[in-house]
CSV table of C-alpha atoms in Angstrom, one decimal:
chain,number,residue,atom,x,y,z
A,25,MET,CA,0.0,0.0,0.0
A,26,MET,CA,1.3,3.5,-0.9
A,27,GLN,CA,1.3,6.1,1.9
A,28,ILE,CA,-1.4,8.8,1.5
A,29,HIS,CA,-2.0,11.8,3.6
A,30,ILE,CA,-5.2,12.0,5.8
A,31,LEU,CA,-6.1,15.3,4.2
A,32,ASP,CA,-6.2,13.7,0.8
A,33,ILE,CA,-8.6,11.0,2.1
A,34,VAL,CA,-10.8,13.7,3.7
A,35,ILE,CA,-11.0,15.6,0.4
A,36,PHE,CA,-11.9,12.4,-1.5
A,37,VAL,CA,-14.5,11.3,1.0
A,38,VAL,CA,-16.1,14.8,1.3
A,39,PHE,CA,-16.4,15.1,-2.5
A,40,THR,CA,-18.0,11.6,-2.8
A,41,LEU,CA,-20.5,12.3,-0.1
A,42,GLY,CA,-21.2,15.7,-1.5
A,43,THR,CA,-21.9,14.2,-4.9
A,44,VAL,CA,-24.4,11.7,-3.5
A,45,LEU,CA,-26.2,14.3,-1.4
A,46,PHE,CA,-26.4,16.7,-4.3
A,47,GLY,CA,-27.8,14.0,-6.6
A,48,ILE,CA,-30.4,13.0,-4.0
A,49,SER,CA,-31.5,16.6,-3.8
A,50,PHE,CA,-33.2,16.2,-7.2
A,51,PHE,CA,-35.6,13.6,-5.8
A,52,ARG,CA,-38.5,16.0,-5.2
A,53,LYS,CA,-38.0,17.7,-8.5
A,54,ASN,CA,-39.1,14.5,-10.4
A,55,LYS,CA,-42.8,15.0,-10.7
A,56,ASN,CA,-43.4,12.6,-13.6
A,57,VAL,CA,-41.6,10.3,-16.0
A,58,SER,CA,-40.6,13.1,-18.3
A,59,ASP,CA,-38.8,14.8,-15.5
A,60,TYR,CA,-37.1,11.5,-14.6
A,61,THR,CA,-36.0,10.5,-18.1
A,62,GLU,CA,-35.7,13.9,-20.0
A,63,ALA,CA,-35.4,16.4,-17.2
A,64,GLY,CA,-38.6,18.0,-18.5
A,65,GLY,CA,-36.5,19.4,-21.4
A,66,SER,CA,-35.2,22.1,-19.1
A,67,VAL,CA,-31.4,21.8,-18.9
A,68,PRO,CA,-29.1,24.5,-20.3
A,69,GLY,CA,-26.9,23.4,-23.2
A,70,PHE,CA,-23.7,24.1,-21.4
A,71,ILE,CA,-24.6,21.7,-18.6
A,72,VAL,CA,-25.8,19.0,-21.0
A,73,GLY,CA,-22.5,19.4,-22.9
A,74,MET,CA,-20.5,19.0,-19.7
A,75,SER,CA,-22.5,15.9,-19.0
A,76,ILE,CA,-21.7,14.5,-22.5
A,77,PHE,CA,-18.0,15.3,-21.9
A,78,ALA,CA,-18.0,13.5,-18.5
A,79,THR,CA,-19.7,10.5,-20.0
A,80,TYR,CA,-16.8,10.3,-22.5
A,81,VAL,CA,-14.2,10.3,-19.8
A,82,SER,CA,-14.6,7.1,-17.8
A,83,SER,CA,-12.1,6.2,-15.1
A,84,ILE,CA,-10.7,3.7,-17.6
A,85,SER,CA,-9.7,6.5,-20.0
A,86,PHE,CA,-8.5,8.8,-17.1
A,87,LEU,CA,-5.9,6.2,-16.2
A,88,GLY,CA,-5.6,4.3,-19.5
A,89,LEU,CA,-4.7,7.2,-21.8
A,90,PRO,CA,-1.7,8.3,-19.7
A,91,GLY,CA,-0.7,4.7,-19.5
A,92,SER,CA,-1.0,4.3,-23.3
A,93,ALA,CA,1.2,7.4,-23.9
A,94,TYR,CA,3.7,6.3,-21.2
A,95,SER,CA,4.1,2.8,-22.8
A,96,GLY,CA,3.8,3.8,-26.4
A,97,ASN,CA,3.0,6.9,-28.4
A,98,TRP,CA,0.0,9.2,-29.2
A,99,ASN,CA,-1.7,6.9,-31.7
A,100,SER,CA,-4.8,6.6,-29.5
A,101,PHE,CA,-5.2,10.4,-29.6
A,102,VAL,CA,-6.3,9.9,-33.2
A,103,PHE,CA,-9.5,8.5,-31.8
A,104,SER,CA,-10.1,11.9,-30.2
A,105,LEU,CA,-9.5,13.6,-33.5
A,106,SER,CA,-12.4,11.8,-35.0
A,107,ILE,CA,-14.9,13.3,-32.5
A,108,PRO,CA,-15.3,16.7,-34.1
A,109,LEU,CA,-16.5,15.3,-37.4
A,110,ALA,CA,-18.9,12.9,-35.6
A,111,ALA,CA,-20.1,15.8,-33.4
A,112,VAL,CA,-20.8,18.0,-36.4
A,113,ILE,CA,-22.8,15.3,-38.1
A,114,ALA,CA,-24.7,14.6,-34.9
A,115,SER,CA,-25.5,18.3,-34.3
A,116,LYS,CA,-26.7,18.8,-37.9
A,117,TYR,CA,-28.7,15.6,-38.4
A,118,PHE,CA,-29.1,13.4,-35.3
A,119,VAL,CA,-30.2,16.0,-32.8
A,120,PRO,CA,-33.2,17.4,-34.8
A,121,PHE,CA,-34.1,13.9,-35.8
A,122,TYR,CA,-34.4,12.6,-32.3
A,123,ARG,CA,-36.0,15.8,-30.9
A,124,ASN,CA,-38.8,15.4,-33.4
A,125,ILE,CA,-39.5,11.8,-32.2
A,126,SER,CA,-42.1,11.7,-29.4
A,127,SER,CA,-40.5,8.7,-27.6
A,128,VAL,CA,-37.5,9.1,-25.4
A,129,SER,CA,-36.3,5.7,-26.6
A,130,ALA,CA,-33.5,5.8,-29.2
A,131,TYR,CA,-34.9,2.6,-30.6
A,132,SER,CA,-38.6,3.5,-31.2
A,133,PHE,CA,-37.5,4.7,-34.7
A,134,LEU,CA,-36.2,1.2,-35.6
A,135,GLU,CA,-39.7,-0.3,-34.9
A,136,ASP,CA,-41.3,2.3,-37.1
A,137,ARG,CA,-38.9,1.4,-39.9
A,138,PHE,CA,-38.4,-2.3,-39.6
A,139,GLY,CA,-40.8,-3.7,-36.9
A,140,TYR,CA,-40.6,-4.5,-33.2
A,141,TRP,CA,-37.9,-7.1,-33.7
A,142,ALA,CA,-35.4,-4.3,-34.6
A,143,ARG,CA,-36.3,-2.3,-31.6
A,144,ALA,CA,-36.1,-5.2,-29.2
A,145,TYR,CA,-32.8,-6.4,-30.8
A,146,ALA,CA,-31.2,-3.0,-30.3
A,147,ALA,CA,-32.7,-2.6,-26.8
A,148,VAL,CA,-31.4,-6.0,-25.6
A,149,CYS,CA,-28.0,-5.4,-27.0
A,150,TYR,CA,-27.9,-2.0,-25.3
A,151,LEU,CA,-28.9,-3.5,-21.9
A,152,LEU,CA,-26.2,-6.2,-22.2
A,153,THR,CA,-23.5,-3.7,-23.0
A,154,GLN,CA,-24.5,-1.3,-20.2
A,155,ILE,CA,-24.6,-4.0,-17.5
A,156,ALA,CA,-21.2,-5.2,-18.7
A,157,ARG,CA,-20.0,-1.6,-18.8
A,158,ILE,CA,-21.1,-0.9,-15.2
A,159,GLY,CA,-19.4,-4.0,-13.9
A,160,SER,CA,-16.2,-3.3,-15.9
A,161,VAL,CA,-15.9,0.3,-14.8
A,162,LEU,CA,-16.5,-0.7,-11.1
A,163,PHE,CA,-13.9,-3.4,-11.3
A,164,LEU,CA,-11.2,-1.3,-13.0
A,165,LEU,CA,-11.9,1.7,-10.7
A,166,ALA,CA,-11.6,-0.6,-7.7
A,167,LEU,CA,-8.3,-2.0,-8.9
A,168,ALA,CA,-6.9,1.5,-9.3
A,169,LEU,CA,-8.1,2.7,-5.9
A,170,HIS,CA,-6.9,-0.5,-4.3
A,171,PHE,CA,-3.4,0.1,-5.8
A,172,MET,CA,-3.4,3.7,-4.5
A,173,LEU,CA,-5.2,3.3,-1.1
A,174,GLY,CA,-4.8,-0.4,-0.2
A,175,TRP,CA,-8.6,-0.7,0.4
A,176,SER,CA,-10.4,-4.0,-0.4
A,177,VAL,CA,-11.4,-4.3,-4.1
A,178,SER,CA,-14.7,-5.9,-3.2
A,179,SER,CA,-15.5,-3.1,-0.7
A,180,ILE,CA,-14.7,-0.4,-3.2
A,181,ILE,CA,-16.9,-2.1,-5.8
A,182,ILE,CA,-19.9,-2.4,-3.4
A,183,VAL,CA,-19.6,1.1,-1.8
A,184,THR,CA,-19.0,2.9,-5.2
A,185,GLY,CA,-21.9,1.0,-6.8
A,186,LEU,CA,-24.3,1.8,-3.9
A,187,CYS,CA,-23.3,5.5,-3.9
A,188,VAL,CA,-24.1,5.8,-7.6
A,189,ILE,CA,-27.3,3.7,-7.3
A,190,ILE,CA,-28.6,5.9,-4.6
A,191,TYR,CA,-28.4,9.3,-6.4
A,192,SER,CA,-29.1,8.1,-9.9
A,193,MET,CA,-32.1,6.1,-8.8
A,194,LEU,CA,-33.6,8.8,-6.7
A,195,GLY,CA,-32.5,11.9,-8.7
A,196,GLY,CA,-33.2,10.6,-12.3
A,197,ILE,CA,-31.6,12.2,-15.3
A,198,LYS,CA,-31.5,15.6,-13.7
A,199,ALA,CA,-29.2,14.3,-11.0
A,200,VAL,CA,-27.1,12.4,-13.6
A,201,ILE,CA,-26.6,15.4,-15.8
A,202,TRP,CA,-25.9,18.0,-13.1
A,203,THR,CA,-23.6,15.8,-11.1
A,204,ASP,CA,-21.9,14.9,-14.4
A,205,ALA,CA,-21.3,18.6,-15.1
A,206,ILE,CA,-19.7,19.1,-11.7
A,207,GLN,CA,-17.6,15.9,-12.1
A,208,GLY,CA,-16.5,17.1,-15.5
A,209,LEU,CA,-15.1,20.3,-14.0
A,210,ILE,CA,-13.2,18.2,-11.4
A,211,LEU,CA,-11.9,16.0,-14.2
A,212,ILE,CA,-10.6,19.0,-16.1
A,213,ALA,CA,-9.1,20.6,-13.0
A,214,GLY,CA,-7.4,17.3,-12.0
A,215,ALA,CA,-5.9,16.9,-15.5
A,216,LEU,CA,-4.6,20.5,-15.7
A,217,VAL,CA,-3.0,20.4,-12.2
A,218,SER,CA,-1.4,17.0,-12.9
A,219,ALA,CA,0.1,18.2,-16.2
A,220,PHE,CA,1.3,21.5,-14.7
A,221,VAL,CA,3.0,19.9,-11.6
A,222,LEU,CA,4.5,17.1,-13.7
A,223,LEU,CA,6.0,19.3,-16.5
A,224,PHE,CA,7.5,21.8,-14.0
A,225,SER,CA,8.9,19.0,-11.9
A,226,LEU,CA,11.2,17.7,-14.7
A,227,PRO,CA,14.8,17.9,-13.7
A,228,ASP,CA,15.9,19.9,-16.8
A,229,GLY,CA,12.8,22.0,-17.1
A,230,ILE,CA,9.8,21.8,-19.5
A,231,THR,CA,12.0,21.7,-22.6
A,232,GLN,CA,13.1,18.3,-21.5
A,233,PHE,CA,9.5,17.1,-22.2
A,234,PHE,CA,9.8,18.1,-25.9
A,235,VAL,CA,13.4,17.0,-26.4
A,236,GLU,CA,13.1,13.5,-24.8
A,237,GLY,CA,9.6,13.0,-26.2
A,238,LYS,CA,10.8,13.7,-29.8
A,239,ALA,CA,13.9,11.6,-29.3
A,240,PHE,CA,11.9,8.5,-28.3
A,241,ASP,CA,9.1,9.2,-30.9
A,242,LYS,CA,6.5,9.6,-28.2
A,243,PHE,CA,4.5,12.1,-30.1
A,244,SER,CA,3.9,9.8,-33.1
A,245,LEU,CA,0.3,9.4,-34.2
A,246,GLY,CA,1.1,6.1,-35.8
A,247,SER,CA,2.1,5.0,-39.3
A,248,PHE,CA,0.3,6.7,-42.2
A,249,GLY,CA,0.5,3.5,-44.2
A,250,PHE,CA,-2.6,1.7,-45.4
A,251,GLU,CA,-2.0,-1.7,-43.7
A,252,LEU,CA,-5.3,-3.1,-42.5
A,253,ASN,CA,-3.8,-5.4,-39.8
A,254,ALA,CA,-1.9,-2.8,-37.8
A,255,GLN,CA,-2.9,0.1,-35.6
A,256,THR,CA,-2.1,2.8,-38.1
A,257,PHE,CA,-3.3,6.4,-38.1
A,258,TRP,CA,-6.1,5.6,-40.6
A,259,VAL,CA,-7.3,2.4,-38.9
A,260,THR,CA,-7.6,4.3,-35.6
A,261,LEU,CA,-9.3,7.3,-37.3
A,262,PHE,CA,-12.0,5.2,-39.0
A,263,TYR,CA,-12.5,3.2,-35.8
A,264,GLY,CA,-13.0,6.4,-33.8
A,265,LEU,CA,-15.4,7.8,-36.4
A,266,PHE,CA,-17.6,4.8,-36.4
A,267,ILE,CA,-17.6,4.4,-32.6
A,268,ASN,CA,-18.5,8.1,-32.2
A,269,LEU,CA,-21.2,7.9,-34.8
A,270,GLN,CA,-22.6,4.9,-32.9
A,271,ASN,CA,-22.4,6.9,-29.6
A,272,TYR,CA,-24.2,10.0,-31.1
A,273,GLY,CA,-26.5,8.1,-33.4
A,274,ILE,CA,-27.9,5.1,-31.5
A,275,ASP,CA,-26.7,5.3,-27.8
A,276,GLN,CA,-29.5,5.9,-25.4
A,277,ASN,CA,-27.1,7.8,-23.1
A,278,TYR,CA,-26.7,10.5,-25.7
A,279,ILE,CA,-30.3,10.6,-27.0
A,280,GLN,CA,-31.7,11.3,-23.5
A,281,ARG,CA,-29.4,14.3,-23.3
A,282,TYR,CA,-30.6,15.6,-26.7
A,283,LYS,CA,-34.1,15.4,-25.2
A,284,SER,CA,-33.1,17.0,-21.9
A,285,ALA,CA,-31.8,20.3,-23.4
A,286,LYS,CA,-34.1,23.3,-23.2
A,287,ASP,CA,-34.5,23.5,-27.0
A,288,GLU,CA,-32.9,22.3,-30.2
A,289,LYS,CA,-30.4,25.1,-30.3
A,290,ASN,CA,-29.2,24.2,-26.8
A,291,ALA,CA,-29.1,20.5,-27.8
A,292,ARG,CA,-27.0,21.2,-30.9
A,293,PHE,CA,-24.6,23.3,-28.8
A,294,SER,CA,-24.3,20.6,-26.1
A,295,VAL,CA,-23.2,18.0,-28.7
A,296,LEU,CA,-20.6,20.2,-30.2
A,297,PHE,CA,-19.4,21.6,-26.9
A,298,GLY,CA,-19.2,18.2,-25.1
A,299,GLY,CA,-17.5,16.4,-28.0
A,300,LEU,CA,-15.0,19.2,-28.8
A,301,LEU,CA,-14.1,19.7,-25.1
A,302,TYR,CA,-12.9,16.1,-25.0
A,303,VAL,CA,-10.2,16.7,-27.6
A,304,PRO,CA,-8.0,19.1,-25.6
A,305,VAL,CA,-8.7,17.3,-22.3
A,306,SER,CA,-7.7,14.0,-23.8
A,307,LEU,CA,-4.6,15.7,-25.2
A,308,LEU,CA,-3.7,16.6,-21.6
A,309,PHE,CA,-3.9,13.0,-20.7
A,310,PHE,CA,-1.3,12.1,-23.4
A,311,VAL,CA,0.9,15.0,-22.3
A,312,ILE,CA,0.7,13.5,-18.8
A,313,GLY,CA,1.6,10.1,-20.1
A,314,THR,CA,4.6,11.3,-22.0
A,315,GLY,CA,5.6,13.6,-19.1
A,316,LEU,CA,5.6,10.6,-16.8
A,317,PHE,CA,7.9,8.7,-19.3
A,318,VAL,CA,10.4,11.6,-19.3
A,319,TYR,CA,10.1,12.2,-15.5
A,320,TYR,CA,10.9,8.6,-14.6
A,321,LYS,CA,13.4,8.0,-17.3
A,322,ALA,CA,15.4,10.9,-15.9
A,323,GLN,CA,14.9,9.6,-12.3
A,324,PRO,CA,14.5,5.8,-12.5
A,325,GLU,CA,15.2,5.4,-8.8
A,326,LEU,CA,11.8,7.1,-8.1
A,327,LEU,CA,9.8,4.3,-9.8
A,328,PRO,CA,9.7,0.8,-8.3
A,329,ALA,CA,10.4,-1.9,-10.9
A,330,THR,CA,7.0,-3.5,-10.2
A,331,VAL,CA,5.1,-0.4,-11.3
A,332,ALA,CA,4.4,-0.2,-15.1
A,333,GLY,CA,1.9,0.8,-17.7
A,334,ASP,CA,-1.5,2.0,-16.3
A,335,GLN,CA,-0.1,1.9,-12.7
A,336,VAL,CA,2.4,4.7,-13.3
A,337,PHE,CA,0.0,7.6,-13.2
A,338,PRO,CA,-1.7,6.4,-10.0
A,339,TYR,CA,1.7,5.9,-8.4
A,340,PHE,CA,2.7,9.5,-9.4
A,341,ILE,CA,-0.6,10.8,-8.0
A,342,VAL,CA,0.1,9.4,-4.6
A,343,ASN,CA,3.9,10.0,-4.5
A,344,GLY,CA,4.6,12.9,-6.8
A,345,LEU,CA,1.8,15.4,-6.2
A,346,PRO,CA,1.5,17.8,-3.2
A,347,VAL,CA,-0.8,17.0,-0.3
A,348,GLY,CA,-4.3,18.1,-1.2
A,349,ILE,CA,-3.7,17.8,-4.9
A,350,THR,CA,-3.6,14.1,-4.5
A,351,GLY,CA,-7.1,14.2,-2.9
A,352,LEU,CA,-8.3,16.2,-5.9
A,353,LEU,CA,-7.0,13.6,-8.3
A,354,LEU,CA,-8.6,10.8,-6.4
A,355,ALA,CA,-11.8,12.7,-6.6
A,356,ALA,CA,-11.3,13.2,-10.4
A,357,ILE,CA,-10.7,9.4,-10.9
A,358,PHE,CA,-13.8,8.6,-8.8
A,359,SER,CA,-15.8,11.2,-10.7
A,360,ALA,CA,-14.9,9.7,-14.0
A,361,GLY,CA,-16.2,6.3,-12.9
A,362,MET,CA,-19.4,7.7,-11.2
A,363,SER,CA,-20.4,9.7,-14.2
A,364,THR,CA,-20.2,6.7,-16.5
A,365,ILE,CA,-22.0,4.4,-14.2
A,366,SER,CA,-24.9,6.8,-13.3
A,367,THR,CA,-25.5,7.4,-17.0
A,368,SER,CA,-25.7,3.7,-17.7
A,369,VAL,CA,-28.1,3.0,-14.8
A,370,ASN,CA,-30.5,5.8,-15.8
A,371,SER,CA,-30.6,5.2,-19.5
A,372,ALA,CA,-30.9,1.4,-19.2
A,373,ALA,CA,-33.8,1.8,-16.8
A,374,THR,CA,-35.5,4.1,-19.3
A,375,ILE,CA,-35.1,1.6,-22.1
A,376,ILE,CA,-36.6,-1.2,-19.9
A,377,LEU,CA,-39.7,1.0,-19.3
A,378,THR,CA,-40.2,2.4,-22.8
A,379,ASP,CA,-39.2,-0.6,-24.9
A,380,PHE,CA,-40.6,-3.5,-22.9
A,381,PHE,CA,-43.1,-2.5,-20.1
A,382,GLU,CA,-44.9,0.1,-22.1
A,383,HIS,CA,-44.8,-1.5,-25.5
A,384,GLY,CA,-48.1,-2.9,-26.7
A,385,LYS,CA,-49.9,-2.0,-23.5
A,386,LYS,CA,-52.6,0.6,-22.7
A,387,GLU,CA,-51.6,3.7,-20.8
A,388,ILE,CA,-49.7,2.7,-17.6
A,389,PRO,CA,-50.4,5.0,-14.6
A,390,GLU,CA,-47.7,7.6,-14.0
A,391,LYS,CA,-47.1,6.3,-10.5
A,392,LYS,CA,-46.5,2.8,-11.7
A,393,LYS,CA,-44.1,4.0,-14.3
A,394,MET,CA,-42.1,5.8,-11.6
A,395,ILE,CA,-42.0,2.6,-9.5
A,396,ILE,CA,-40.7,0.7,-12.5
A,397,LEU,CA,-38.0,3.3,-13.1
A,398,TYR,CA,-36.9,3.3,-9.5
A,399,SER,CA,-36.9,-0.5,-9.2
A,400,MET,CA,-35.1,-1.1,-12.5
A,401,SER,CA,-32.4,1.5,-11.6
A,402,PHE,CA,-31.8,-0.4,-8.4
A,403,ILE,CA,-31.8,-3.8,-10.0
A,404,LEU,CA,-29.5,-2.7,-12.9
A,405,GLY,CA,-27.1,-1.1,-10.4
A,406,VAL,CA,-27.0,-4.3,-8.3
A,407,LEU,CA,-26.4,-6.4,-11.4
A,408,GLY,CA,-23.5,-4.2,-12.3
A,409,ILE,CA,-22.1,-4.6,-8.8
A,410,GLY,CA,-22.5,-8.3,-9.2
A,411,ILE,CA,-20.6,-8.3,-12.5
A,412,GLY,CA,-17.8,-6.2,-10.9
A,413,LEU,CA,-17.4,-8.6,-8.1
A,414,ALA,CA,-17.5,-11.6,-10.4
A,415,MET,CA,-14.7,-10.1,-12.5
A,416,MET,CA,-12.4,-10.6,-9.4
A,417,SER,CA,-12.5,-14.4,-10.0
A,418,VAL,CA,-14.0,-15.3,-13.4
A,419,LYS,CA,-12.7,-12.5,-15.6
A,420,SER,CA,-12.2,-14.8,-18.6
A,421,ALA,CA,-15.9,-15.8,-18.6
A,422,LEU,CA,-17.0,-12.2,-18.3
A,423,ASP,CA,-14.5,-11.2,-21.1
A,424,ALA,CA,-16.3,-13.7,-23.3
A,425,TRP,CA,-19.7,-12.2,-22.3
A,426,TRP,CA,-18.4,-8.7,-23.1
A,427,SER,CA,-17.2,-10.1,-26.5
A,428,MET,CA,-20.6,-11.5,-27.3
A,429,ALA,CA,-22.4,-8.3,-26.2
A,430,SER,CA,-20.0,-6.4,-28.5
A,431,ILE,CA,-20.8,-8.7,-31.4
A,432,PHE,CA,-24.5,-8.1,-31.2
A,433,SER,CA,-24.2,-4.4,-30.4
A,434,GLY,CA,-21.9,-4.0,-33.4
A,435,GLY,CA,-25.0,-4.3,-35.6
A,436,MET,CA,-26.8,-1.3,-34.0
A,437,LEU,CA,-25.1,1.5,-36.0
A,438,GLY,CA,-25.5,-0.2,-39.3
A,439,LEU,CA,-29.2,-0.9,-38.6
A,440,PHE,CA,-29.8,2.8,-37.6
A,441,LEU,CA,-28.0,4.1,-40.7
A,442,LEU,CA,-30.0,1.8,-42.9
A,443,GLY,CA,-33.2,3.0,-41.5
A,444,TYR,CA,-32.1,6.7,-41.5
A,445,LEU,CA,-30.6,6.8,-45.0
A,446,SER,CA,-32.6,4.2,-47.0
A,447,ARG,CA,-36.3,4.6,-47.6
A,448,LYS,CA,-36.6,1.4,-49.7
A,449,ALA,CA,-35.2,-1.1,-47.2
A,450,LYS,CA,-37.9,-3.0,-45.2
A,451,GLY,CA,-37.8,-5.3,-42.2
A,452,VAL,CA,-36.7,-8.4,-44.1
A,453,HIS,CA,-33.9,-6.5,-45.8
A,454,ALA,CA,-32.7,-5.0,-42.6
A,455,LEU,CA,-32.8,-8.5,-40.9
A,456,THR,CA,-30.7,-9.9,-43.8
A,457,GLY,CA,-28.2,-7.2,-43.4
A,458,VAL,CA,-28.0,-7.6,-39.6
A,459,VAL,CA,-27.5,-11.4,-39.9
A,460,CYS,CA,-24.6,-10.8,-42.4
A,461,GLY,CA,-23.0,-8.1,-40.4
A,462,VAL,CA,-23.2,-9.9,-37.1
A,463,LEU,CA,-21.7,-13.0,-38.6
A,464,LEU,CA,-18.8,-11.0,-40.0
A,465,ILE,CA,-18.3,-9.3,-36.6
A,466,ALA,CA,-18.4,-12.6,-34.9
A,467,TRP,CA,-15.8,-14.0,-37.3
A,468,MET,CA,-13.5,-11.0,-36.9
A,469,THR,CA,-13.9,-11.1,-33.1
A,470,LEU,CA,-13.7,-14.8,-32.3
A,471,SER,CA,-11.7,-16.5,-35.1
A,472,GLY,CA,-8.3,-15.0,-34.2
A,473,GLN,CA,-7.9,-13.8,-37.8
A,474,GLN,CA,-4.8,-11.8,-38.6
A,475,PHE,CA,-5.9,-10.1,-41.8
A,476,PHE,CA,-7.6,-7.1,-40.2
A,477,HIS,CA,-7.0,-5.1,-37.0
A,478,SER,CA,-9.7,-5.5,-34.3
A,479,TYR,CA,-10.5,-1.8,-34.7
A,480,LEU,CA,-11.9,-2.5,-38.1
A,481,THR,CA,-14.5,-4.9,-36.8
A,482,ILE,CA,-17.2,-2.2,-36.2
A,483,VAL,CA,-16.2,-0.5,-39.5
A,484,PHE,CA,-16.7,-3.5,-41.7
A,485,GLY,CA,-19.6,-4.8,-39.7
A,486,THR,CA,-21.5,-1.6,-40.0
A,487,MET,CA,-20.7,-1.2,-43.7
A,488,LEU,CA,-21.8,-4.7,-44.5
A,489,ILE,CA,-25.2,-4.3,-42.7
A,490,PHE,CA,-25.9,-1.1,-44.6
A,491,ILE,CA,-24.7,-2.4,-48.0
A,492,VAL,CA,-26.6,-5.7,-47.8
A,493,GLY,CA,-29.8,-4.1,-46.5
A,494,PHE,CA,-29.7,-1.2,-49.0
A,495,PHE,CA,-29.1,-3.4,-52.1
A,496,ALA,CA,-31.6,-6.1,-50.9
A,497,GLY,CA,-34.2,-3.4,-50.6
A,498,LEU,CA,-33.2,-1.9,-54.0
A,499,VAL,CA,-33.3,-5.3,-55.8
A,500,MET,CA,-36.7,-6.2,-54.2
A,501,VAL,CA,-38.3,-2.9,-55.2
A,502,ARG,CA,-37.1,-3.4,-58.8
A,503,HIS,CA,-38.3,-7.0,-58.9
A,504,ASN,CA,-41.7,-5.9,-57.6
A,505,ASN,CA,-41.9,-3.1,-60.2
A,506,LYS,CA,-41.0,-5.5,-63.0
A,507,GLN,CA,-43.6,-8.0,-61.7
A,508,SER,CA,-46.3,-5.3,-61.6
A,509,ILE,CA,-45.5,-4.2,-65.2
A,510,SER,CA,-45.6,-7.9,-66.3
A,511,ASN,CA,-49.0,-8.4,-64.7
A,512,GLU,CA,-50.4,-5.2,-66.3
A,513,GLU,CA,-49.3,-6.5,-69.7
């Protein structure tokens, strides 16, 4: 266990309790389902944008990006560079599209285009990935805090999970968005302070960062070659573009935020602001990672031989930052995890209500809907805690589950784009495309093939679903037209 000052513990605990109490304070403001799932469409664009930003920055990326830059180069930053294009597309097309749909569910549109099977397929895939996501974030956050504080991994998972469940369950989307906004500010402050302290702690000054970084090719964005089986600049860029289009286009987390903004103008602004803000902040994480490489290369005696990769930044937080600042960084890491988990809990509960409980039924009383939302939020949170605890002993089985969930969720973007861009494709054409796309994704994920980098799985899968569905619809329409002409003759 690393030694940490009591003041840092106090700052960390006070922040955590303050977040929970602030989230709970929204309980009485939820008068109906619209308040709980869409914040009554009353949230300013800046706050929604900060919430989108905070959802992007999970505790995994808060620690993983510096770890990636420390061990390698800045190739992963190319993912961030894809966000502006996806954000512009979302602001211009996706935001007005979803705000004009009466349902808060991102998947009601798929039922209108292809039938209930498409809506249920997307909803089930979404729920699987969110439960796996909650468990993964809890587990990895617990590992980081265990390394830094020495606390029990299982205790951290349970306590963190319960804290998030309490305020996200009682406060609804308002609590999620407003706490996300505050947590986002803590994240930015933590990254800025870390980068500042680190760079000005280098033995030969800040110029050492640039000299050593360049000498060891740490600033490289990757090869600009066109190899499809390597993590080149282009492979990472296309991967990022498709992932971010999936986030903005079909992820319930984002669609609820579009609906929560005061008006369309605020919603458009929030998408651009939240996405674009992530680019410079993620750049800070890469600066921190490269700074850590230079810092410990110049002073190798300061870093134990057993500490490497993603553990280097947590080690520096505890041992290299002034008292008080360490507490701020602990709060920032915890914030990143809490914002991700609370978003998943609320959005998944919303999908269960809208896509399953309400579907095909007469009007359900408002009070009963609220009970469903509260209970589903609690159950989903507990399931996430269970997954996090299970990862302590059966990680391989849960890795397999995550892979399977990724296979099926990989078809969601292709299905959405087919429905959005093609007017001729019908349910059977979409189903044909999804089957082909999922089979391709499964092969690329499970076969161990070496022809294509794993990043291209979602790219090829999405493209195949759209192409097959589009041309199947086109061929069928032409066939029907020819048959009609033949019958008339």
